mmCIF file of C-alpha atoms in Angstrom:
data_model
loop_
_atom_site.group_PDB
_atom_site.id
_atom_site.type_symbol
_atom_site.label_atom_id
_atom_site.label_comp_id
_atom_site.label_asym_id
_atom_site.label_seq_id
_atom_site.Cartn_x
_atom_site.Cartn_y
_atom_site.Cartn_z
ATOM 1 C CA UNK A 1 9.456 0.141 -19.869
ATOM 2 C CA UNK A 2 11.228 -2.816 -17.985
ATOM 3 C CA UNK A 3 10.814 -6.086 -19.864
ATOM 4 C CA UNK A 4 10.892 -9.182 -17.833
ATOM 5 C CA UNK A 5 11.680 -12.515 -19.466
ATOM 6 C CA UNK A 6 10.871 -15.691 -17.680
ATOM 7 C CA UNK A 7 12.449 -19.100 -18.305
ATOM 8 C CA UNK A 8 11.562 -21.767 -19.027
ATOM 9 C CA UNK A 9 8.234 -21.358 -20.759
ATOM 10 C CA UNK A 10 7.323 -24.730 -19.519
ATOM 11 C CA UNK A 11 8.610 -26.895 -16.829
ATOM 12 C CA UNK A 12 7.591 -30.501 -16.608
ATOM 13 C CA UNK A 13 8.196 -31.988 -13.200
ATOM 14 C CA UNK A 14 6.733 -34.651 -10.678
ATOM 15 C CA UNK A 15 5.285 -34.011 -7.277
ATOM 16 C CA UNK A 16 8.052 -34.018 -4.709
ATOM 17 C CA UNK A 17 10.643 -32.729 -7.035
ATOM 18 C CA UNK A 18 12.294 -29.122 -6.814
ATOM 19 C CA UNK A 19 11.399 -26.416 -9.304
ATOM 20 C CA UNK A 20 13.469 -23.396 -10.240
ATOM 21 C CA UNK A 21 11.954 -20.679 -12.194
ATOM 22 C CA UNK A 22 13.927 -17.762 -13.843
ATOM 23 C CA UNK A 23 12.891 -14.220 -14.177
ATOM 24 C CA UNK A 24 15.312 -11.721 -15.995
ATOM 25 C CA UNK A 25 14.749 -8.040 -16.231
ATOM 26 C CA UNK A 26 15.797 -5.805 -19.108
ATOM 27 C CA UNK A 27 17.339 -3.277 -16.483
ATOM 28 C CA UNK A 28 17.881 -3.468 -12.656
ATOM 29 C CA UNK A 29 14.754 -3.690 -10.628
ATOM 30 C CA UNK A 30 15.226 -1.037 -7.990
ATOM 31 C CA UNK A 31 15.216 -2.090 -4.516
ATOM 32 C CA UNK A 32 14.005 -5.473 -5.224
ATOM 33 C CA UNK A 33 10.713 -4.448 -6.212
ATOM 34 C CA UNK A 34 9.706 -7.756 -7.657
ATOM 35 C CA UNK A 35 6.735 -9.958 -6.952
ATOM 36 C CA UNK A 36 5.631 -13.576 -7.941
ATOM 37 C CA UNK A 37 2.082 -14.772 -8.660
ATOM 38 C CA UNK A 38 0.594 -18.043 -9.062
ATOM 39 C CA UNK A 39 -2.368 -18.293 -11.802
ATOM 40 C CA UNK A 40 -4.500 -21.337 -12.187
ATOM 41 C CA UNK A 41 -7.190 -21.572 -14.975
ATOM 42 C CA UNK A 42 -10.539 -19.886 -14.125
ATOM 43 C CA UNK A 43 -8.958 -18.226 -10.944
ATOM 44 C CA UNK A 44 -7.590 -14.837 -10.081
ATOM 45 C CA UNK A 45 -3.742 -14.761 -9.752
ATOM 46 C CA UNK A 46 -2.496 -15.177 -6.273
ATOM 47 C CA UNK A 47 0.293 -13.256 -4.671
ATOM 48 C CA UNK A 48 2.987 -15.609 -3.548
ATOM 49 C CA UNK A 49 6.012 -13.394 -2.669
ATOM 50 C CA UNK A 50 6.754 -9.517 -2.664
ATOM 51 C CA UNK A 51 9.606 -7.237 -2.154
ATOM 52 C CA UNK A 52 11.828 -10.032 -3.761
ATOM 53 C CA UNK A 53 11.597 -12.105 -0.501
ATOM 54 C CA UNK A 54 8.371 -11.600 1.543
ATOM 55 C CA UNK A 55 5.892 -14.514 1.365
ATOM 56 C CA UNK A 56 2.202 -13.440 1.411
ATOM 57 C CA UNK A 57 -0.143 -14.623 4.239
ATOM 58 C CA UNK A 58 -0.707 -18.399 4.079
ATOM 59 C CA UNK A 59 1.964 -19.160 1.450
ATOM 60 C CA UNK A 60 4.026 -22.128 2.673
ATOM 61 C CA UNK A 61 7.630 -21.843 3.242
ATOM 62 C CA UNK A 62 8.564 -24.166 0.439
ATOM 63 C CA UNK A 63 8.256 -21.243 -1.999
ATOM 64 C CA UNK A 64 11.408 -19.114 -1.766
ATOM 65 C CA UNK A 65 13.121 -16.450 -3.963
ATOM 66 C CA UNK A 66 16.499 -15.229 -4.692
ATOM 67 C CA UNK A 67 18.550 -12.636 -6.808
ATOM 68 C CA UNK A 68 18.766 -9.035 -7.008
ATOM 69 C CA UNK A 69 19.331 -6.521 -9.790
ATOM 70 C CA UNK A 70 18.256 -8.047 -13.176
ATOM 71 C CA UNK A 71 18.064 -11.807 -12.227
ATOM 72 C CA UNK A 72 15.683 -13.291 -9.825
ATOM 73 C CA UNK A 73 14.647 -17.126 -9.098
ATOM 74 C CA UNK A 74 11.490 -18.634 -7.478
ATOM 75 C CA UNK A 75 12.073 -21.877 -6.086
ATOM 76 C CA UNK A 76 9.636 -24.522 -5.097
ATOM 77 C CA UNK A 77 11.504 -26.868 -2.742
ATOM 78 C CA UNK A 78 9.067 -29.848 -2.986
ATOM 79 C CA UNK A 79 6.272 -29.565 -5.388
ATOM 80 C CA UNK A 80 2.733 -30.536 -4.139
ATOM 81 C CA UNK A 81 0.031 -31.235 -6.501
ATOM 82 C CA UNK A 82 -1.562 -28.066 -6.035
ATOM 83 C CA UNK A 83 1.613 -26.143 -7.237
ATOM 84 C CA UNK A 84 1.034 -26.940 -10.828
ATOM 85 C CA UNK A 85 0.075 -23.722 -12.402
ATOM 86 C CA UNK A 86 1.336 -20.688 -14.312
ATOM 87 C CA UNK A 87 3.765 -18.576 -12.410
ATOM 88 C CA UNK A 88 4.291 -14.833 -13.367
ATOM 89 C CA UNK A 89 6.948 -12.417 -12.125
ATOM 90 C CA UNK A 90 6.117 -8.704 -11.797
ATOM 91 C CA UNK A 91 8.250 -5.574 -11.390
ATOM 92 C CA UNK A 92 7.039 -2.546 -9.795
ATOM 93 C CA UNK A 93 10.010 -0.551 -9.180
ATOM 94 C CA UNK A 94 9.187 1.711 -12.309
ATOM 95 C CA UNK A 95 6.466 3.807 -13.158
ATOM 96 C CA UNK A 96 4.923 1.273 -15.384
ATOM 97 C CA UNK A 97 4.337 -2.210 -13.967
ATOM 98 C CA UNK A 98 5.092 -4.926 -16.247
ATOM 99 C CA UNK A 99 4.870 -8.701 -16.019
ATOM 100 C CA UNK A 100 6.916 -11.400 -17.275
ATOM 101 C CA UNK A 101 5.272 -13.943 -19.967
ATOM 102 C CA UNK A 102 4.858 -16.558 -17.520
ATOM 103 C CA UNK A 103 6.438 -20.100 -16.835
ATOM 104 C CA UNK A 104 3.747 -22.960 -17.004
ATOM 105 C CA UNK A 105 4.645 -25.750 -14.323
ATOM 106 C CA UNK A 106 2.984 -29.141 -15.468
ATOM 107 C CA UNK A 107 2.895 -32.409 -14.167
ATOM 108 C CA UNK A 108 5.383 -34.827 -15.851
ATOM 109 C CA UNK B 1 -12.334 -10.300 4.933
ATOM 110 C CA UNK B 2 -11.153 -8.178 1.780
ATOM 111 C CA UNK B 3 -13.316 -8.980 -1.165
ATOM 112 C CA UNK B 4 -13.549 -7.557 -4.564
ATOM 113 C CA UNK B 5 -16.461 -8.403 -6.659
ATOM 114 C CA UNK B 6 -16.452 -7.524 -10.281
ATOM 115 C CA UNK B 7 -19.356 -7.251 -12.625
ATOM 116 C CA UNK B 8 -20.403 -9.766 -15.018
ATOM 117 C CA UNK B 9 -19.217 -10.674 -18.681
ATOM 118 C CA UNK B 10 -19.906 -8.279 -21.611
ATOM 119 C CA UNK B 11 -20.225 -8.539 -25.398
ATOM 120 C CA UNK B 12 -19.295 -5.494 -27.301
ATOM 121 C CA UNK B 13 -18.981 -4.443 -30.722
ATOM 122 C CA UNK B 14 -15.788 -2.770 -32.130
ATOM 123 C CA UNK B 15 -15.563 0.934 -31.644
ATOM 124 C CA UNK B 16 -17.802 0.660 -28.464
ATOM 125 C CA UNK B 17 -16.812 1.267 -24.961
ATOM 126 C CA UNK B 18 -16.907 -1.200 -21.828
ATOM 127 C CA UNK B 19 -17.178 -0.355 -18.281
ATOM 128 C CA UNK B 20 -16.154 -3.090 -15.640
ATOM 129 C CA UNK B 21 -17.054 -2.435 -11.873
ATOM 130 C CA UNK B 22 -15.137 -3.640 -8.831
ATOM 131 C CA UNK B 23 -17.023 -3.542 -5.406
ATOM 132 C CA UNK B 24 -14.512 -3.416 -2.591
ATOM 133 C CA UNK B 25 -15.209 -4.443 0.966
ATOM 134 C CA UNK B 26 -13.506 -5.601 4.140
ATOM 135 C CA UNK B 27 -11.142 -2.746 4.372
ATOM 136 C CA UNK B 28 -10.720 1.160 4.167
ATOM 137 C CA UNK B 29 -11.380 2.001 0.417
ATOM 138 C CA UNK B 30 -9.338 5.231 0.470
ATOM 139 C CA UNK B 31 -6.429 3.598 2.015
ATOM 140 C CA UNK B 32 -5.352 1.486 -1.021
ATOM 141 C CA UNK B 33 -5.306 1.945 -4.527
ATOM 142 C CA UNK B 34 -6.914 -0.345 -7.120
ATOM 143 C CA UNK B 35 -5.088 -1.617 -10.211
ATOM 144 C CA UNK B 36 -6.542 -3.245 -13.477
ATOM 145 C CA UNK B 37 -4.947 -5.926 -14.911
ATOM 146 C CA UNK B 38 -6.011 -7.930 -18.111
ATOM 147 C CA UNK B 39 -5.152 -11.122 -19.843
ATOM 148 C CA UNK B 40 -6.111 -11.838 -23.496
ATOM 149 C CA UNK B 41 -6.446 -15.313 -24.734
ATOM 150 C CA UNK B 42 -2.970 -17.165 -24.465
ATOM 151 C CA UNK B 43 -1.270 -13.984 -23.290
ATOM 152 C CA UNK B 44 0.488 -12.671 -20.323
ATOM 153 C CA UNK B 45 -0.953 -10.542 -17.653
ATOM 154 C CA UNK B 46 -0.984 -6.984 -18.705
ATOM 155 C CA UNK B 47 -1.045 -3.992 -16.296
ATOM 156 C CA UNK B 48 -3.548 -1.232 -17.324
ATOM 157 C CA UNK B 49 -3.298 1.328 -14.508
ATOM 158 C CA UNK B 50 -3.958 2.102 -10.965
ATOM 159 C CA UNK B 51 -5.767 4.797 -8.859
ATOM 160 C CA UNK B 52 -5.892 5.705 -5.430
ATOM 161 C CA UNK B 53 -9.105 7.506 -4.156
ATOM 162 C CA UNK B 54 -7.532 8.890 -1.028
ATOM 163 C CA UNK B 55 -4.648 10.621 -2.645
ATOM 164 C CA UNK B 56 -6.198 11.131 -5.893
ATOM 165 C CA UNK B 57 -3.114 9.746 -7.732
ATOM 166 C CA UNK B 58 -3.790 7.838 -11.051
ATOM 167 C CA UNK B 59 -1.285 6.094 -13.424
ATOM 168 C CA UNK B 60 -1.994 4.504 -16.646
ATOM 169 C CA UNK B 61 -0.027 2.228 -18.887
ATOM 170 C CA UNK B 62 1.182 3.740 -22.023
ATOM 171 C CA UNK B 63 0.104 0.757 -23.884
ATOM 172 C CA UNK B 64 -3.591 2.090 -24.120
ATOM 173 C CA UNK B 65 -2.890 5.516 -25.806
ATOM 174 C CA UNK B 66 -5.546 7.198 -23.619
ATOM 175 C CA UNK B 67 -8.247 4.721 -23.990
ATOM 176 C CA UNK B 68 -8.467 3.732 -20.365
ATOM 177 C CA UNK B 69 -10.072 5.495 -17.441
ATOM 178 C CA UNK B 70 -10.194 4.441 -13.855
ATOM 179 C CA UNK B 71 -12.541 6.151 -11.559
ATOM 180 C CA UNK B 72 -13.248 5.640 -7.982
ATOM 181 C CA UNK B 73 -16.690 6.105 -6.230
ATOM 182 C CA UNK B 74 -15.749 6.371 -2.477
ATOM 183 C CA UNK B 75 -19.260 6.416 -1.425
ATOM 184 C CA UNK B 76 -19.889 3.118 -3.135
ATOM 185 C CA UNK B 77 -16.462 1.745 -2.507
ATOM 186 C CA UNK B 78 -16.447 0.802 -6.154
ATOM 187 C CA UNK B 79 -13.712 1.225 -8.705
ATOM 188 C CA UNK B 80 -14.612 1.360 -12.360
ATOM 189 C CA UNK B 81 -12.532 0.826 -15.549
ATOM 190 C CA UNK B 82 -13.761 2.367 -18.884
ATOM 191 C CA UNK B 83 -11.994 1.116 -22.021
ATOM 192 C CA UNK B 84 -12.855 2.925 -25.242
ATOM 193 C CA UNK B 85 -12.525 2.360 -28.936
ATOM 194 C CA UNK B 86 -12.774 -1.298 -28.408
ATOM 195 C CA UNK B 87 -10.845 -3.645 -30.736
ATOM 196 C CA UNK B 88 -11.005 -7.521 -31.125
ATOM 197 C CA UNK B 89 -7.701 -7.522 -29.529
ATOM 198 C CA UNK B 90 -9.162 -6.055 -26.377
ATOM 199 C CA UNK B 91 -11.060 -9.332 -25.727
ATOM 200 C CA UNK B 92 -9.815 -10.595 -22.540
ATOM 201 C CA UNK B 93 -10.482 -11.109 -18.854
ATOM 202 C CA UNK B 94 -10.244 -7.968 -16.893
ATOM 203 C CA UNK B 95 -9.087 -8.138 -13.333
ATOM 204 C CA UNK B 96 -9.136 -5.448 -10.509
ATOM 205 C CA UNK B 97 -6.797 -5.868 -7.744
ATOM 206 C CA UNK B 98 -5.890 -4.041 -4.406
ATOM 207 C CA UNK B 99 -2.530 -2.482 -4.129
ATOM 208 C CA UNK B 100 -0.882 -3.696 -0.907
ATOM 209 C CA UNK B 101 0.348 -0.457 0.040
ATOM 210 C CA UNK B 102 -1.735 2.052 -1.715
ATOM 211 C CA UNK B 103 0.762 3.550 -3.973
ATOM 212 C CA UNK B 104 1.498 1.549 -7.293
ATOM 213 C CA UNK B 105 3.105 -1.489 -5.837
ATOM 214 C CA UNK B 106 2.132 -5.278 -6.045
ATOM 215 C CA UNK B 107 -1.360 -6.381 -5.623
ATOM 216 C CA UNK B 108 -2.434 -8.610 -2.595
ATOM 217 C CA UNK B 109 -6.168 -9.280 -3.385
ATOM 218 C CA UNK B 110 -7.795 -9.841 -6.666
ATOM 219 C CA UNK B 111 -11.254 -9.732 -8.068
ATOM 220 C CA UNK B 112 -12.585 -12.816 -9.703
ATOM 221 C CA UNK B 113 -12.281 -11.392 -13.264
ATOM 222 C CA UNK B 114 -14.596 -10.139 -15.890
ATOM 223 C CA UNK B 115 -14.602 -11.492 -19.420
ATOM 224 C CA UNK B 116 -15.117 -8.895 -22.073
ATOM 225 C CA UNK B 117 -15.654 -9.934 -25.759
ATOM 226 C CA UNK B 118 -15.210 -7.665 -28.661
ATOM 227 C CA UNK B 119 -16.801 -9.016 -31.550
ATOM 228 C CA UNK B 120 -18.857 -7.812 -34.508
#
């Protein structure tokens, strides 16, 4: 099973600032089979980006990803109030899908 | 538009079984797999398994040791997740989600979630 470790656990920033979230895999995620989700309390998770770089429908271009192999980064260029949530990375390159533990992005 | 509507909250006793349903609409049911993902209080999202009615393929997480079964009713375009031998640690919100490509990849549409509480 591929273990995903996200850092930091919590990130405190202000609207307008840049957010950088990290996701590290215990082994290489084949062909960039990594997705990112945004999760707000009481709501279903929302797909942001898949295949390591393809934004889902309706996701603004302030969300971007980089990385390959075992190290991936989600960047939010300028935080909007609605961006404060928990973010999960997910790998689907192996038989058993796994999620990271999440990074909580909170308003400073 | 794609919609996944799940059944309502349940309270179960330890050792019992729970069934959560997921009614799909707005797309061709047999063309896409359905995943089940849960989130226990204060925990990360946990993938449970997926099933594709069209291909007949199903895959389960090893973490549930045979306690989870996913079935697909194509006539009703509804997916079911059965979890047996319930323990208090199974208290969680259970989500169904559509696989974007039909073969065990990422999920593009999610149900609203179903709270299952396991308590004596």
